[in-house]
mmCIF file of C-alpha atoms in Angstrom:
data_model
loop_
_atom_site.group_PDB
_atom_site.id
_atom_site.type_symbol
_atom_site.label_atom_id
_atom_site.label_comp_id
_atom_site.label_asym_id
_atom_site.label_seq_id
_atom_site.Cartn_x
_atom_site.Cartn_y
_atom_site.Cartn_z
ATOM 1 C CA MET F 1 26.488 37.496 15.136
ATOM 2 C CA GLU F 2 29.921 37.918 16.759
ATOM 3 C CA ASN F 3 30.448 41.645 16.435
ATOM 4 C CA LYS F 4 27.805 43.953 17.555
ATOM 5 C CA ILE F 5 26.455 46.357 14.731
ATOM 6 C CA PHE F 6 24.805 49.629 15.738
ATOM 7 C CA VAL F 7 22.130 51.538 14.329
ATOM 8 C CA GLN F 8 23.175 55.386 14.438
ATOM 9 C CA ARG F 9 21.151 58.454 14.144
ATOM 10 C CA GLU F 10 21.863 62.127 13.452
ATOM 11 C CA THR F 11 19.890 65.200 13.094
ATOM 12 C CA PHE F 12 18.818 67.303 9.957
ATOM 13 C CA LYS F 13 16.900 70.111 9.499
ATOM 14 C CA LYS F 14 13.939 70.309 7.017
ATOM 15 C CA ASN F 15 11.620 73.379 6.762
ATOM 16 C CA GLY F 16 12.802 74.965 9.947
ATOM 17 C CA LYS F 17 12.226 71.561 11.877
ATOM 18 C CA GLU F 18 14.777 69.097 13.235
ATOM 19 C CA PHE F 19 14.403 65.402 12.468
ATOM 20 C CA TYR F 20 16.633 62.358 12.842
ATOM 21 C CA THR F 21 17.924 60.176 10.255
ATOM 22 C CA TYR F 22 18.651 56.464 11.133
ATOM 23 C CA PHE F 23 21.649 54.548 9.359
ATOM 24 C CA ILE F 24 23.976 51.542 9.785
ATOM 25 C CA LYS F 25 27.787 51.967 8.817
ATOM 26 C CA GLY F 26 29.638 49.223 7.779
ATOM 27 C CA GLN F 27 32.433 48.184 5.198
ATOM 28 C CA VAL F 28 32.030 46.088 2.088
ATOM 29 C CA ARG F 29 34.972 44.944 0.113
ATOM 30 C CA GLY F 30 37.070 47.715 1.992
ATOM 31 C CA ARG F 31 34.362 50.611 0.993
ATOM 32 C CA GLU F 32 32.771 52.514 3.676
ATOM 33 C CA VAL F 33 28.796 52.209 3.100
ATOM 34 C CA ARG F 34 26.093 53.758 4.713
ATOM 35 C CA VAL F 35 22.654 51.874 5.059
ATOM 36 C CA ALA F 36 19.506 53.914 5.530
ATOM 37 C CA VAL F 37 16.843 52.505 7.717
ATOM 38 C CA MET F 38 13.395 53.530 9.244
ATOM 39 C CA PRO F 39 10.633 52.196 11.208
ATOM 40 C CA PRO F 40 7.929 50.189 9.445
ATOM 41 C CA ASP F 41 5.411 52.908 9.938
ATOM 42 C CA PHE F 42 5.338 56.698 10.747
ATOM 43 C CA GLY F 43 4.458 56.204 14.338
ATOM 44 C CA GLY F 44 7.595 54.171 14.902
ATOM 45 C CA TYR F 45 9.510 57.279 14.796
ATOM 46 C CA THR F 46 8.153 58.029 18.490
ATOM 47 C CA VAL F 47 8.981 54.376 19.335
ATOM 48 C CA LEU F 48 12.703 54.915 18.091
ATOM 49 C CA ASP F 49 13.028 58.038 20.216
ATOM 50 C CA ILE F 50 11.967 56.053 23.299
ATOM 51 C CA VAL F 51 14.549 53.276 22.229
ATOM 52 C CA PHE F 52 17.291 55.737 21.657
ATOM 53 C CA ASP F 53 16.440 57.878 24.752
ATOM 54 C CA GLY F 54 18.855 60.527 24.051
ATOM 55 C CA ALA F 55 21.576 58.286 22.726
ATOM 56 C CA ASN F 56 23.018 58.366 19.259
ATOM 57 C CA GLN F 57 23.414 54.778 18.826
ATOM 58 C CA ALA F 58 21.448 51.421 19.532
ATOM 59 C CA GLU F 59 22.227 47.804 18.842
ATOM 60 C CA LEU F 60 21.034 46.362 15.540
ATOM 61 C CA VAL F 61 19.074 42.977 16.158
ATOM 62 C CA VAL F 62 18.654 40.587 13.415
ATOM 63 C CA SER F 63 16.079 37.909 14.012
ATOM 64 C CA PRO F 64 15.566 35.058 11.532
ATOM 65 C CA TYR F 65 12.066 33.621 10.547
ATOM 66 C CA GLU F 66 10.988 30.543 8.765
ATOM 67 C CA MET F 67 7.137 29.948 7.835
ATOM 68 C CA THR F 68 5.200 27.674 5.542
ATOM 69 C CA ASP F 69 2.831 29.003 3.058
ATOM 70 C CA ALA F 70 -0.560 27.328 2.129
ATOM 71 C CA LYS F 71 1.024 25.214 -0.537
ATOM 72 C CA GLY F 72 3.655 24.033 1.723
ATOM 73 C CA LYS F 73 6.685 26.149 0.430
ATOM 74 C CA VAL F 74 9.130 27.118 3.177
ATOM 75 C CA LEU F 75 9.707 30.858 3.306
ATOM 76 C CA ARG F 76 12.842 32.279 5.255
ATOM 77 C CA GLY F 77 14.230 35.580 5.937
ATOM 78 C CA VAL F 78 15.017 37.914 8.614
ATOM 79 C CA THR F 79 13.514 40.859 10.310
ATOM 80 C CA TYR F 80 15.379 43.637 11.748
ATOM 81 C CA GLY F 81 15.217 45.945 15.009
ATOM 82 C CA VAL F 82 16.977 48.285 17.261
ATOM 83 C CA ARG F 83 17.477 47.575 20.892
ATOM 84 C CA SER F 84 18.458 49.386 23.972
ATOM 85 C CA CYS F 85 18.576 48.557 27.716
ATOM 86 C CA ASP F 86 18.185 51.135 30.541
ATOM 87 C CA GLU F 87 19.844 51.087 33.981
ATOM 88 C CA ASP F 88 17.331 48.847 35.453
ATOM 89 C CA GLY F 89 17.675 46.057 32.942
ATOM 90 C CA GLU F 90 14.711 46.976 30.958
ATOM 91 C CA ILE F 91 14.729 46.151 27.228
ATOM 92 C CA TYR F 92 13.176 48.502 24.824
ATOM 93 C CA GLU F 93 13.071 47.644 20.949
ATOM 94 C CA CYS F 94 11.526 48.803 17.791
ATOM 95 C CA LYS F 95 11.443 47.080 14.387
ATOM 96 C CA ILE F 96 13.193 48.710 11.592
ATOM 97 C CA LYS F 97 13.666 48.077 7.818
ATOM 98 C CA PRO F 98 15.901 49.188 5.028
ATOM 99 C CA VAL F 99 14.705 52.267 3.317
ATOM 100 C CA ARG F 100 15.503 51.287 -0.346
ATOM 101 C CA THR F 101 16.185 47.739 -2.186
ATOM 102 C CA SER F 102 19.740 48.930 -2.334
ATOM 103 C CA ASP F 103 19.940 49.482 1.406
ATOM 104 C CA LYS F 104 18.601 45.901 1.813
ATOM 105 C CA ASP F 105 21.241 44.527 -0.476
ATOM 106 C CA MET F 106 23.982 46.662 1.455
ATOM 107 C CA LEU F 107 22.870 45.398 4.784
ATOM 108 C CA SER F 108 23.007 41.808 3.566
ATOM 109 C CA MET F 109 26.571 42.448 2.559
ATOM 110 C CA ILE F 110 27.669 43.906 6.007
ATOM 111 C CA LEU F 111 26.039 40.948 7.837
ATOM 112 C CA ARG F 112 28.054 38.168 5.824
#
């Protein structure tokens, strides 16, 4: 990927508590789009807090994969993650996924 894409976060309030929402902004055919992302499980929100470490953005990581099923069919795809690096060069990373199918489609369009 030539240009870095960032996962961003912002706060929102629900039932008197403050939470973060995670998203990727981009342009598709001249339109501003916003792709909602989340960790693969509820415990991942703690990991995301560690990765972001007080910042409001971290780098998107796209990792292609390829595997062969029992019938010999090759399956290809990508996984997504968010990554940051501290002042000592230590890398922190957490897997993420698009929230809805439409978010997955928009993210694919942004990454073209």
